[in-house]
Structures are given as structure tokens and as C-alpha cells.
Amino acid sequence: MADQAFVTLATNDSYSRGAMVLGMSLRNHNTSKKLVVLIGQQVSEPCQSVLKRIYDEVRVVDVLESGDTAHLAMMKRPDLGVTFTKLHCWTLTHYSKCVFMDADTLVLSNIDELFDREELSAAPDPGWPDCFNSGVFVFCPSMETYGKLLQYCTEHGSFDGGDQGVLNGFFNTWATADISKHLPFIYNLSSIAIYTYLPAFKQYGGNAKVVHFLGKTKPWSYTFDPKAKKITGSVHEATEHPTFLMDWWTLYSSAVVPMLQEQYGEKPFHSGCVERFALTLDDLRILCPKHLKKFQYCDMLTFESDQGENFSSLAQELQPELSSEERKEKWEQGQADYMGMDSFDNIKRKLDSFLK
Ligand code: UDP
Ligand code: MN
């Protein structure tokens, strides 16, 4: 239906990546609903362009600049910046019903049936199940509700400092409401729940329809090697929801990164994807003929590099006090610091750590 939409929010480029993956996951599961993303002004041009390719509507919301009541509310409660921005979703009155989804959620199957629910439907929060988690909720845009929400916000603030506190305060009958407003947990399966109740996850996790990467470390905080299909970063956390995290990165690297590359063109950007590449003895002969002796002990060196970069990044890895440009130049001129930072021992240590 044309007057129903999935809505998300991204105030910066990092969350935009989440929104891109979320949008793609909704499209891949053939949603018949419109897709809307609210963005902050900080979102860069290339990211906005990619969002426009995925979403039907990309709407810039800037609470600070808007001369409306949201601005006044914001002046009183500057701590609730992103929260006020999120509440903007109630102003999308050209839709009769919407489902808000955090930018750190990923859809695993078609969830259009959520539009059968009423405002405000949401799933329980894994930390305090009498509260709903505000990462996925069904709502009905209305300027009247929007005004009341802003007023509530300025008068009562948020007990947790974010939108979840405000929304639970405002829709405070949710816990005792009709059971139809309680979405099953599989519509907002947070990664936290996986290790707090592992047996339940083993029993029901396979039914998950939406996974929510709630918490400090977001999928885009890691790095990913698409060829080896390996995620690196805060690895201890990565193991808590490994397959969902892999789903996120697989979709991001295969569908989103190519679009970002197209938009950034020649401009450098960090996709978060790294490539492992190998230097053969022949490469080293060309790269640094004078110092070949140092490399005679190994046939091949393997290094990680950001996509699009060449092996000069090896030198960048090894010599952090030089700017990347300087280092690249030196390395390419065969003037790497072989006795110091670029010495064989250092390279070997790096190599060992990669191979581990
Ligand atoms: N958000 C944003 N920019 C920010 C922080 C949050 O756009 O700097 C949006 C984004 O849609 C995000 C949602 O607000 O998914 C809620 O924040 P987050 O997911 O980080 O909170 P959590 O789910 O971890 O409690
Ligand atoms: Mn979230």
C-alpha cells in the first residue's frame, strides 16, 4: 500500500551505512511498502546519493534549524538531540501507518504483516521486558501526537536519556495493553539476548525476522575481509552474534559498497572492507630492488589493505608517524625505512600477527 512505509533515521555517515543495509534487506525480501529515511544534514553527498537509490524518500531533518516547536523543545533539552530527530517520524502524515526501524537492524524475511498492528506496537526490551524496545515499532503519523510527544519530552525528559525512555513514558500503557501490541521477540531480536538466554536462542533463534545490533559496537564498527569472509575488530563481541553479523557484512559488501564506490569515485573513503593481498618475491624485486636481501627468507608476504589501495599501505601500517601521503611516496620511491619501521623483523611480526 502506497500510504504505508518503513521509516528509519541516520544522522551521520556511520548510521547511514546501517540504513543502507536495512533498506536493501527490506527490498531483498520484497516489501510492498514505501521506504523512508530521515537524515541529518551532516550526512555526506555520496551517502545521500546511495540512500536515494535505495529509499523512496530521503528527508533531511534538522531540529536545530527548523523554526518549529521541535526547535523550542530542543533549546530546553539539548541532551535529547537525536531523540527529537527520531520523533520527527510522526510528522510523515502522508502515510497512514508506518513501522520505524533503527538503522542498526537487519531484516531476515518479509515483515509486511507488521502493518496489521496498531500504534503503538513493539517488542519487549531484553533488559526490562515491561518496557518496549524502541528499535522496531508500529506507529501512525499525526501532527497532534507529534506535538504531544514534544511536550512530553520537554516536561518529563527521558528516563534513559534517549528515545526509548521518552516513548515508554508517553505510551505508558503498553505493558498492560492488548497483547496484539506486543510484537513477538523475533521482530526485534537483539544480539544481547543471544548470550543472556542461549538455550532460548538455540530453540527459537532460527525464526528470527529482524535482528537488532543494539549496544555500543555496531556492525560497521568492525572490519571485514570479503574474500576470506572474516570479520575482525572487537572479536570477543563479534562471536556473540556471528552469523547475523556475517549476514550484515555480506549484504553490505556485496550490494552497498559497490554503490558507495560509484558515488565516491576518485575520492578516498573507508568502506570497512579490507582485502588481503600477497607480495611475491618478484613483486618485492620490483618494489625495492636494493633491499632484496632482507626479503630472501620468505616467498610471499600477505597484508591487509583498504579496498582500492595498493601495497603502499603496508608502509603506512608500519610507519605511523609519517603522513600516509609521505609514506606512500617514500615507499614508492624505494625509500622505505628498512633499518627501522620497515625492517624485515617488523614486517615479519606484522605478517605473523596477520596469519594468526
Ligand atoms: N541514531 C542516529 N545517529 C546517532 C545515534 C542514533 O541516527 O548518532 C539513530 C539510528 O537510527 C539508531 C537509532 O537512532 O539506530 C537508535 O540508536 P542506537 O541504535 O545507537 O541505540 P541502541 O539500539 O544501541 O540502544
Ligand atoms: Mn538500535
mmCIF file of C-alpha atoms and ligand atoms in Angstrom:
data_model
loop_
_atom_site.group_PDB
_atom_site.id
_atom_site.type_symbol
_atom_site.label_atom_id
_atom_site.label_comp_id
_atom_site.label_asym_id
_atom_site.label_seq_id
_atom_site.Cartn_x
_atom_site.Cartn_y
_atom_site.Cartn_z
ATOM 1 C CA MET A 1 0.000 0.000 0.000
ATOM 2 C CA ALA A 2 1.277 3.363 -1.014
ATOM 3 C CA ASP A 3 0.296 5.070 2.200
ATOM 4 C CA GLN A 4 2.339 2.762 4.407
ATOM 5 C CA ALA A 5 6.078 2.966 4.911
ATOM 6 C CA PHE A 6 9.073 1.639 6.744
ATOM 7 C CA VAL A 7 10.962 4.540 8.320
ATOM 8 C CA THR A 8 14.485 4.778 9.666
ATOM 9 C CA LEU A 9 16.861 7.505 10.837
ATOM 10 C CA ALA A 10 20.528 8.268 10.181
ATOM 11 C CA THR A 11 22.093 11.476 11.464
ATOM 12 C CA ASN A 12 25.599 10.732 10.166
ATOM 13 C CA ASP A 13 27.525 8.647 7.621
ATOM 14 C CA SER A 14 28.092 5.742 10.013
ATOM 15 C CA TYR A 15 24.414 5.206 10.750
ATOM 16 C CA SER A 16 23.732 5.832 7.051
ATOM 17 C CA ARG A 17 25.585 2.617 6.272
ATOM 18 C CA GLY A 18 23.258 0.829 8.640
ATOM 19 C CA ALA A 19 20.284 2.450 6.917
ATOM 20 C CA MET A 20 21.601 1.358 3.505
ATOM 21 C CA VAL A 21 21.877 -2.263 4.633
ATOM 22 C CA LEU A 22 18.460 -2.148 6.323
ATOM 23 C CA GLY A 23 16.865 -0.698 3.170
ATOM 24 C CA MET A 24 18.489 -3.324 0.976
ATOM 25 C CA SER A 25 17.355 -6.095 3.323
ATOM 26 C CA LEU A 26 13.748 -4.841 3.149
ATOM 27 C CA ARG A 27 13.933 -4.662 -0.672
ATOM 28 C CA ASN A 28 15.509 -8.122 -0.925
ATOM 29 C CA HIS A 29 12.553 -9.532 0.963
ATOM 30 C CA ASN A 30 10.140 -7.893 -1.462
ATOM 31 C CA THR A 31 8.365 -5.431 0.771
ATOM 32 C CA SER A 32 5.368 -3.780 -0.852
ATOM 33 C CA LYS A 33 5.718 -0.738 1.427
ATOM 34 C CA LYS A 34 7.483 2.573 0.786
ATOM 35 C CA LEU A 35 10.911 3.125 2.319
ATOM 36 C CA VAL A 36 11.685 6.433 4.057
ATOM 37 C CA VAL A 37 14.906 7.571 5.685
ATOM 38 C CA LEU A 38 15.199 10.668 7.851
ATOM 39 C CA ILE A 39 18.717 12.056 7.680
ATOM 40 C CA GLY A 40 20.757 14.731 9.408
ATOM 41 C CA GLN A 41 22.473 17.497 7.469
ATOM 42 C CA GLN A 42 25.872 16.001 8.316
ATOM 43 C CA VAL A 43 25.255 13.047 6.024
ATOM 44 C CA SER A 44 27.705 13.463 3.126
ATOM 45 C CA GLU A 45 26.676 13.895 -0.520
ATOM 46 C CA PRO A 46 27.818 10.425 -1.666
ATOM 47 C CA CYS A 47 25.954 8.758 1.209
ATOM 48 C CA GLN A 48 22.822 10.780 0.440
ATOM 49 C CA SER A 49 23.037 9.652 -3.190
ATOM 50 C CA VAL A 50 23.260 5.989 -2.222
ATOM 51 C CA LEU A 51 20.357 6.383 0.212
ATOM 52 C CA LYS A 52 18.316 7.940 -2.612
ATOM 53 C CA ARG A 53 18.898 4.843 -4.735
ATOM 54 C CA ILE A 54 17.634 2.532 -2.008
ATOM 55 C CA TYR A 55 14.881 4.605 -0.372
ATOM 56 C CA ASP A 56 11.756 6.080 -1.945
ATOM 57 C CA GLU A 57 12.068 9.166 0.208
ATOM 58 C CA VAL A 58 15.131 10.748 1.799
ATOM 59 C CA ARG A 59 14.093 13.564 4.090
ATOM 60 C CA VAL A 60 16.577 15.924 5.721
ATOM 61 C CA VAL A 61 15.509 16.763 9.245
ATOM 62 C CA ASP A 62 17.376 19.378 11.180
ATOM 63 C CA VAL A 63 15.790 20.041 14.516
ATOM 64 C CA LEU A 64 18.204 22.889 15.248
ATOM 65 C CA GLU A 65 17.382 24.803 12.084
ATOM 66 C CA SER A 66 13.666 24.234 12.000
ATOM 67 C CA GLY A 67 11.725 27.169 13.384
ATOM 68 C CA ASP A 68 9.016 24.946 14.801
ATOM 69 C CA THR A 69 8.130 23.637 18.227
ATOM 70 C CA ALA A 70 10.774 20.915 17.919
ATOM 71 C CA HIS A 71 13.394 23.663 17.882
ATOM 72 C CA LEU A 72 11.965 25.204 21.053
ATOM 73 C CA ALA A 73 11.847 21.790 22.713
ATOM 74 C CA MET A 74 15.417 21.206 21.661
ATOM 75 C CA MET A 75 16.524 24.510 23.238
ATOM 76 C CA LYS A 76 15.178 23.313 26.583
ATOM 77 C CA ARG A 77 16.551 19.804 26.323
ATOM 78 C CA PRO A 78 19.718 19.894 24.177
ATOM 79 C CA ASP A 79 20.665 16.486 25.617
ATOM 80 C CA LEU A 80 17.867 14.878 23.623
ATOM 81 C CA GLY A 81 19.172 15.804 20.157
ATOM 82 C CA VAL A 82 18.853 12.512 18.287
ATOM 83 C CA THR A 83 15.657 11.714 20.213
ATOM 84 C CA PHE A 84 13.925 14.830 18.897
ATOM 85 C CA THR A 85 15.074 13.911 15.422
ATOM 86 C CA LYS A 86 13.599 10.425 15.769
ATOM 87 C CA LEU A 87 10.248 11.817 16.931
ATOM 88 C CA HIS A 88 10.055 13.585 13.560
ATOM 89 C CA CYS A 89 8.775 10.335 12.108
ATOM 90 C CA TRP A 90 5.321 11.275 13.470
ATOM 91 C CA THR A 91 5.265 14.211 11.021
ATOM 92 C CA LEU A 92 5.183 11.876 7.985
ATOM 93 C CA THR A 93 1.437 12.404 7.698
ATOM 94 C CA HIS A 94 1.297 11.473 4.009
ATOM 95 C CA TYR A 95 1.425 7.909 5.356
ATOM 96 C CA SER A 96 -1.396 6.480 7.441
ATOM 97 C CA LYS A 97 0.735 3.861 9.160
ATOM 98 C CA CYS A 98 4.473 3.284 9.480
ATOM 99 C CA VAL A 99 6.960 0.903 11.029
ATOM 100 C CA PHE A 100 10.003 2.605 12.488
ATOM 101 C CA MET A 101 13.215 0.581 12.441
ATOM 102 C CA ASP A 102 16.569 1.561 13.929
ATOM 103 C CA ALA A 103 19.394 1.869 11.417
ATOM 104 C CA ASP A 104 21.183 -0.937 13.286
ATOM 105 C CA THR A 105 18.516 -3.505 12.429
ATOM 106 C CA LEU A 106 18.585 -6.102 9.653
ATOM 107 C CA VAL A 107 15.551 -7.783 8.120
ATOM 108 C CA LEU A 108 15.791 -11.548 7.579
ATOM 109 C CA SER A 109 12.390 -12.160 5.975
ATOM 110 C CA ASN A 110 9.336 -10.235 4.762
ATOM 111 C CA ILE A 111 7.711 -8.440 7.697
ATOM 112 C CA ASP A 112 4.910 -6.545 5.931
ATOM 113 C CA GLU A 113 2.434 -8.268 8.265
ATOM 114 C CA LEU A 114 3.531 -5.761 10.939
ATOM 115 C CA PHE A 115 1.206 -3.254 9.276
ATOM 116 C CA ASP A 116 -1.760 -5.243 10.589
ATOM 117 C CA ARG A 117 -0.836 -3.945 14.054
ATOM 118 C CA GLU A 118 -1.872 -0.714 15.695
ATOM 119 C CA GLU A 119 0.004 2.164 17.310
ATOM 120 C CA LEU A 120 1.977 1.626 19.441
ATOM 121 C CA SER A 121 3.102 -1.928 18.850
ATOM 122 C CA ALA A 122 6.609 -3.002 19.788
ATOM 123 C CA ALA A 123 8.582 -5.929 21.172
ATOM 124 C CA PRO A 124 9.723 -6.203 24.793
ATOM 125 C CA ASP A 125 13.127 -4.876 25.731
ATOM 126 C CA PRO A 126 15.510 -7.716 26.624
ATOM 127 C CA GLY A 127 16.854 -5.759 29.603
ATOM 128 C CA TRP A 128 13.488 -4.764 31.102
ATOM 129 C CA PRO A 129 10.617 -6.643 29.451
ATOM 130 C CA ASP A 130 7.910 -4.352 30.911
ATOM 131 C CA CYS A 131 9.361 -1.696 28.614
ATOM 132 C CA PHE A 132 9.234 -1.990 24.876
ATOM 133 C CA ASN A 133 12.389 -1.694 22.835
ATOM 134 C CA SER A 134 12.180 1.341 20.559
ATOM 135 C CA GLY A 135 14.292 -0.200 17.792
ATOM 136 C CA VAL A 136 11.184 -1.509 15.969
ATOM 137 C CA PHE A 137 7.699 -0.058 16.452
ATOM 138 C CA VAL A 138 4.422 0.439 14.596
ATOM 139 C CA PHE A 139 3.029 3.975 14.681
ATOM 140 C CA CYS A 140 0.548 6.283 12.982
ATOM 141 C CA PRO A 141 1.924 9.665 11.845
ATOM 142 C CA SER A 142 -0.069 12.541 13.302
ATOM 143 C CA MET A 143 0.818 16.152 13.971
ATOM 144 C CA GLU A 144 -1.291 16.007 17.089
ATOM 145 C CA THR A 145 0.655 13.056 18.524
ATOM 146 C CA TYR A 146 3.900 14.709 17.434
ATOM 147 C CA GLY A 147 3.036 17.876 19.360
ATOM 148 C CA LYS A 148 2.112 15.875 22.453
ATOM 149 C CA LEU A 149 5.323 13.879 22.238
ATOM 150 C CA LEU A 150 7.435 17.041 22.079
ATOM 151 C CA GLN A 151 5.565 18.493 25.003
ATOM 152 C CA TYR A 152 6.043 15.279 26.978
ATOM 153 C CA CYS A 153 9.729 15.355 26.127
ATOM 154 C CA THR A 154 10.303 18.894 27.343
ATOM 155 C CA GLU A 155 8.275 18.399 30.519
ATOM 156 C CA HIS A 156 9.435 14.946 31.568
ATOM 157 C CA GLY A 157 12.626 14.369 29.615
ATOM 158 C CA SER A 158 13.765 10.823 29.052
ATOM 159 C CA PHE A 159 14.482 8.436 31.912
ATOM 160 C CA ASP A 160 17.251 6.786 29.899
ATOM 161 C CA GLY A 161 18.395 9.875 28.011
ATOM 162 C CA GLY A 162 17.162 8.521 24.671
ATOM 163 C CA ASP A 163 14.071 7.872 22.604
ATOM 164 C CA GLN A 164 13.251 4.602 24.358
ATOM 165 C CA GLY A 165 12.760 6.399 27.680
ATOM 166 C CA VAL A 166 10.555 9.079 26.124
ATOM 167 C CA LEU A 167 8.415 6.645 24.143
ATOM 168 C CA ASN A 168 7.903 4.296 27.093
ATOM 169 C CA GLY A 169 6.952 7.258 29.243
ATOM 170 C CA PHE A 170 4.493 8.560 26.673
ATOM 171 C CA PHE A 171 2.995 5.207 25.624
ATOM 172 C CA ASN A 172 2.969 4.055 29.224
ATOM 173 C CA THR A 173 0.044 1.685 28.854
ATOM 174 C CA TRP A 174 1.984 -0.630 26.551
ATOM 175 C CA ALA A 175 2.827 -3.124 29.323
ATOM 176 C CA THR A 176 -0.850 -3.634 30.169
ATOM 177 C CA ALA A 177 -2.160 -3.149 26.634
ATOM 178 C CA ASP A 178 -3.850 -5.611 24.326
ATOM 179 C CA ILE A 179 -1.468 -8.464 23.600
ATOM 180 C CA SER A 180 -1.625 -7.617 19.872
ATOM 181 C CA LYS A 181 0.530 -4.575 20.642
ATOM 182 C CA HIS A 182 3.235 -6.852 21.989
ATOM 183 C CA LEU A 183 5.272 -7.858 18.993
ATOM 184 C CA PRO A 184 6.905 -11.269 19.212
ATOM 185 C CA PHE A 185 10.546 -11.023 20.160
ATOM 186 C CA ILE A 186 11.591 -12.408 16.744
ATOM 187 C CA TYR A 187 10.689 -8.987 15.254
ATOM 188 C CA ASN A 188 13.407 -7.337 17.316
ATOM 189 C CA LEU A 189 15.907 -9.970 18.304
ATOM 190 C CA SER A 190 18.739 -8.162 19.998
ATOM 191 C CA SER A 191 22.196 -9.582 19.909
ATOM 192 C CA ILE A 192 22.328 -9.202 23.711
ATOM 193 C CA ALA A 193 19.566 -11.793 24.172
ATOM 194 C CA ILE A 194 21.643 -14.403 22.410
ATOM 195 C CA TYR A 195 24.064 -14.775 25.265
ATOM 196 C CA THR A 196 21.736 -13.864 28.133
ATOM 197 C CA TYR A 197 19.449 -16.796 27.274
ATOM 198 C CA LEU A 198 21.364 -19.073 24.939
ATOM 199 C CA PRO A 199 19.030 -22.112 25.189
ATOM 200 C CA ALA A 200 16.081 -19.967 24.069
ATOM 201 C CA PHE A 201 18.162 -18.591 21.251
ATOM 202 C CA LYS A 202 19.064 -22.112 20.158
ATOM 203 C CA GLN A 203 15.394 -23.098 20.270
ATOM 204 C CA TYR A 204 13.814 -20.032 18.637
ATOM 205 C CA GLY A 205 16.637 -18.019 17.052
ATOM 206 C CA GLY A 206 16.093 -19.685 13.705
ATOM 207 C CA ASN A 207 12.676 -17.979 13.478
ATOM 208 C CA ALA A 208 14.168 -14.502 13.768
ATOM 209 C CA LYS A 209 12.732 -11.977 11.318
ATOM 210 C CA VAL A 210 14.597 -8.883 12.460
ATOM 211 C CA VAL A 211 17.933 -8.754 14.209
ATOM 212 C CA HIS A 212 18.889 -5.634 16.170
ATOM 213 C CA PHE A 213 22.576 -4.877 16.756
ATOM 214 C CA LEU A 214 21.801 -2.928 19.890
ATOM 215 C CA GLY A 215 24.619 -1.565 22.036
ATOM 216 C CA LYS A 216 27.869 0.254 21.609
ATOM 217 C CA THR A 217 29.527 -1.860 18.940
ATOM 218 C CA LYS A 218 27.653 -1.653 15.649
ATOM 219 C CA PRO A 219 28.259 -3.881 12.623
ATOM 220 C CA TRP A 220 30.059 -1.014 10.891
ATOM 221 C CA SER A 221 32.495 -0.746 13.827
ATOM 222 C CA TYR A 222 34.197 -3.918 12.609
ATOM 223 C CA THR A 223 36.264 -4.553 9.513
ATOM 224 C CA PHE A 224 35.575 -7.298 7.051
ATOM 225 C CA ASP A 225 37.537 -9.303 4.527
ATOM 226 C CA PRO A 226 35.028 -10.189 1.793
ATOM 227 C CA LYS A 227 37.223 -12.828 0.144
ATOM 228 C CA ALA A 228 38.079 -14.716 3.324
ATOM 229 C CA LYS A 229 34.637 -13.895 4.788
ATOM 230 C CA LYS A 230 36.278 -12.871 8.040
ATOM 231 C CA ILE A 231 35.168 -10.204 10.492
ATOM 232 C CA THR A 232 37.793 -8.504 12.617
ATOM 233 C CA GLY A 233 37.610 -5.854 15.313
ATOM 234 C CA SER A 234 36.313 -6.385 18.833
ATOM 235 C CA VAL A 235 36.338 -10.098 18.162
ATOM 236 C CA HIS A 236 35.083 -11.155 21.599
ATOM 237 C CA GLU A 237 31.891 -9.267 20.869
ATOM 238 C CA ALA A 238 31.717 -10.466 17.295
ATOM 239 C CA THR A 239 31.366 -14.034 18.466
ATOM 240 C CA GLU A 240 28.119 -13.207 20.265
ATOM 241 C CA HIS A 241 26.092 -12.966 17.074
ATOM 242 C CA PRO A 242 28.465 -14.256 14.442
ATOM 243 C CA THR A 243 26.061 -15.378 11.744
ATOM 244 C CA PHE A 244 23.881 -12.253 11.879
ATOM 245 C CA LEU A 245 26.950 -10.072 11.791
ATOM 246 C CA MET A 246 28.126 -12.072 8.779
ATOM 247 C CA ASP A 247 24.714 -11.572 7.116
ATOM 248 C CA TRP A 248 25.064 -7.822 7.636
ATOM 249 C CA TRP A 249 28.575 -7.703 6.193
ATOM 250 C CA THR A 250 27.745 -9.973 3.279
ATOM 251 C CA LEU A 251 24.899 -7.690 2.226
ATOM 252 C CA TYR A 252 26.911 -4.528 2.885
ATOM 253 C CA SER A 253 29.998 -5.641 0.980
ATOM 254 C CA SER A 254 28.131 -7.132 -1.979
ATOM 255 C CA ALA A 255 25.328 -4.612 -2.508
ATOM 256 C CA VAL A 256 26.155 -1.371 -0.686
ATOM 257 C CA VAL A 257 29.924 -0.963 -1.124
ATOM 258 C CA PRO A 258 29.718 -1.031 -4.959
ATOM 259 C CA MET A 259 27.183 1.810 -4.810
ATOM 260 C CA LEU A 260 29.369 3.779 -2.412
ATOM 261 C CA GLN A 261 32.395 3.237 -4.674
ATOM 262 C CA GLU A 262 30.415 4.538 -7.613
ATOM 263 C CA GLN A 263 29.388 7.661 -5.709
ATOM 264 C CA TYR A 264 32.787 8.416 -4.166
ATOM 265 C CA GLY A 265 34.562 7.857 -7.499
ATOM 266 C CA GLU A 266 38.148 9.011 -7.106
ATOM 267 C CA LYS A 267 37.611 10.390 -3.615
ATOM 268 C CA PRO A 268 39.022 8.146 -0.905
ATOM 269 C CA PHE A 269 36.654 6.603 1.603
ATOM 270 C CA HIS A 270 36.759 3.818 4.128
ATOM 271 C CA SER A 271 34.289 1.113 3.327
ATOM 272 C CA GLY A 272 35.333 -1.012 6.306
ATOM 273 C CA CYS A 273 36.184 -3.822 3.901
ATOM 274 C CA VAL A 274 39.799 -4.895 3.715
ATOM 275 C CA GLU A 275 41.477 -7.086 1.191
ATOM 276 C CA ARG A 276 44.272 -9.496 1.862
ATOM 277 C CA PHE A 277 46.886 -9.393 -0.826
ATOM 278 C CA ALA A 278 50.176 -11.089 -1.288
ATOM 279 C CA LEU A 279 53.556 -9.780 -2.338
ATOM 280 C CA THR A 280 55.650 -12.333 -4.135
ATOM 281 C CA LEU A 281 59.414 -12.244 -4.207
ATOM 282 C CA ASP A 282 59.072 -10.880 -7.746
ATOM 283 C CA ASP A 283 56.882 -8.022 -6.515
ATOM 284 C CA LEU A 284 59.498 -7.248 -3.912
ATOM 285 C CA ARG A 285 62.232 -7.242 -6.566
ATOM 286 C CA ILE A 286 60.361 -4.547 -8.432
ATOM 287 C CA LEU A 287 59.307 -2.680 -5.323
ATOM 288 C CA CYS A 288 62.640 -2.428 -3.582
ATOM 289 C CA PRO A 289 65.459 -3.965 -5.633
ATOM 290 C CA LYS A 290 68.181 -2.540 -3.408
ATOM 291 C CA HIS A 291 66.913 -4.323 -0.337
ATOM 292 C CA LEU A 292 66.092 -7.659 -1.803
ATOM 293 C CA LYS A 293 68.400 -9.455 0.604
ATOM 294 C CA LYS A 294 66.148 -8.597 3.501
ATOM 295 C CA PHE A 295 63.255 -10.435 1.915
ATOM 296 C CA GLN A 296 65.074 -13.514 0.708
ATOM 297 C CA TYR A 297 63.808 -15.561 3.630
ATOM 298 C CA CYS A 298 60.213 -15.521 2.535
ATOM 299 C CA ASP A 299 58.436 -16.348 -0.700
ATOM 300 C CA MET A 300 55.408 -14.278 -0.074
ATOM 301 C CA LEU A 301 54.132 -11.586 2.257
ATOM 302 C CA THR A 302 50.443 -11.157 2.929
ATOM 303 C CA PHE A 303 48.924 -7.893 4.076
ATOM 304 C CA GLU A 304 45.586 -6.292 4.575
ATOM 305 C CA SER A 305 44.612 -3.175 2.747
ATOM 306 C CA ASP A 306 41.590 -0.948 2.484
ATOM 307 C CA GLN A 307 39.770 -1.526 -0.743
ATOM 308 C CA GLY A 308 41.237 0.297 -3.669
ATOM 309 C CA GLU A 309 44.624 0.857 -2.082
ATOM 310 C CA ASN A 310 47.765 -0.820 -3.288
ATOM 311 C CA PHE A 311 50.584 -2.285 -1.277
ATOM 312 C CA SER A 312 51.905 1.121 -0.284
ATOM 313 C CA SER A 313 49.520 0.756 2.630
ATOM 314 C CA LEU A 314 51.944 -1.787 4.006
ATOM 315 C CA ALA A 315 54.358 1.040 4.551
ATOM 316 C CA GLN A 316 51.547 3.088 6.069
ATOM 317 C CA GLU A 317 50.870 0.351 8.569
ATOM 318 C CA LEU A 318 54.466 0.217 9.614
ATOM 319 C CA GLN A 319 55.309 3.872 9.955
ATOM 320 C CA PRO A 320 52.504 5.710 11.694
ATOM 321 C CA GLU A 321 54.457 8.903 12.394
ATOM 322 C CA LEU A 322 54.629 9.758 8.692
ATOM 323 C CA SER A 323 51.538 11.015 6.933
ATOM 324 C CA SER A 324 50.069 8.429 4.595
ATOM 325 C CA GLU A 325 50.944 10.558 1.584
ATOM 326 C CA GLU A 326 54.573 10.982 2.623
ATOM 327 C CA ARG A 327 54.894 7.325 3.419
ATOM 328 C CA LYS A 328 53.325 6.253 0.169
ATOM 329 C CA GLU A 329 55.730 8.474 -1.747
ATOM 330 C CA LYS A 330 58.760 7.164 0.110
ATOM 331 C CA TRP A 331 57.701 3.569 -0.289
ATOM 332 C CA GLU A 332 57.056 4.012 -3.976
ATOM 333 C CA GLN A 333 60.449 5.615 -4.440
ATOM 334 C CA GLY A 334 62.045 2.605 -2.794
ATOM 335 C CA GLN A 335 62.993 4.668 0.259
ATOM 336 C CA ALA A 336 61.226 2.680 2.926
ATOM 337 C CA ASP A 337 62.932 2.729 6.305
ATOM 338 C CA TYR A 338 64.320 -0.790 6.124
ATOM 339 C CA MET A 339 66.532 -0.473 9.156
ATOM 340 C CA GLY A 340 63.743 0.938 11.305
ATOM 341 C CA MET A 341 59.983 0.770 10.990
ATOM 342 C CA ASP A 342 60.082 -1.087 7.694
ATOM 343 C CA SER A 343 62.726 -3.567 8.781
ATOM 344 C CA PHE A 344 62.245 -7.197 7.963
ATOM 345 C CA ASP A 345 61.659 -8.017 11.612
ATOM 346 C CA ASN A 346 58.794 -5.594 11.806
ATOM 347 C CA ILE A 347 57.308 -6.832 8.599
ATOM 348 C CA LYS A 348 57.629 -10.400 9.785
ATOM 349 C CA ARG A 349 55.949 -9.534 13.091
ATOM 350 C CA LYS A 350 53.121 -7.925 11.186
ATOM 351 C CA LEU A 351 52.928 -10.960 8.966
ATOM 352 C CA ASP A 352 52.811 -13.293 11.950
ATOM 353 C CA SER A 353 50.006 -11.317 13.544
ATOM 354 C CA PHE A 354 48.021 -11.424 10.294
ATOM 355 C CA LEU A 355 48.489 -15.148 9.931
ATOM 356 C CA LYS A 356 47.283 -15.750 13.467
HETATM 357 N N1 UDP B 1 20.841 7.330 15.537
HETATM 358 C C1 UDP B 1 21.433 8.178 14.607
HETATM 359 N N2 UDP B 1 22.575 8.831 14.962
HETATM 360 C C2 UDP B 1 23.176 8.672 16.167
HETATM 361 C C3 UDP B 1 22.589 7.803 17.094
HETATM 362 C C4 UDP B 1 21.423 7.148 16.748
HETATM 363 O O1 UDP B 1 20.934 8.338 13.506
HETATM 364 O O2 UDP B 1 24.233 9.285 16.404
HETATM 365 C C5 UDP B 1 19.564 6.659 15.199
HETATM 366 C C6 UDP B 1 19.778 5.369 14.418
HETATM 367 O O3 UDP B 1 18.645 5.111 13.608
HETATM 368 C C7 UDP B 1 19.862 4.366 15.545
HETATM 369 C C8 UDP B 1 18.788 4.874 16.499
HETATM 370 O O4 UDP B 1 18.900 6.305 16.391
HETATM 371 O O5 UDP B 1 19.670 3.037 15.111
HETATM 372 C C9 UDP B 1 18.946 4.445 17.953
HETATM 373 O O6 UDP B 1 20.290 4.488 18.351
HETATM 374 P P1 UDP B 1 21.138 3.151 18.596
HETATM 375 O O7 UDP B 1 20.689 2.123 17.612
HETATM 376 O O8 UDP B 1 22.586 3.523 18.558
HETATM 377 O O9 UDP B 1 20.729 2.727 20.050
HETATM 378 P P2 UDP B 1 20.659 1.231 20.655
HETATM 379 O O10 UDP B 1 19.708 0.461 19.789
HETATM 380 O O11 UDP B 1 22.049 0.668 20.590
HETATM 381 O O12 UDP B 1 20.148 1.422 22.035
HETATM 382 MN MN MN B 2 19.461 0.312 17.772
#
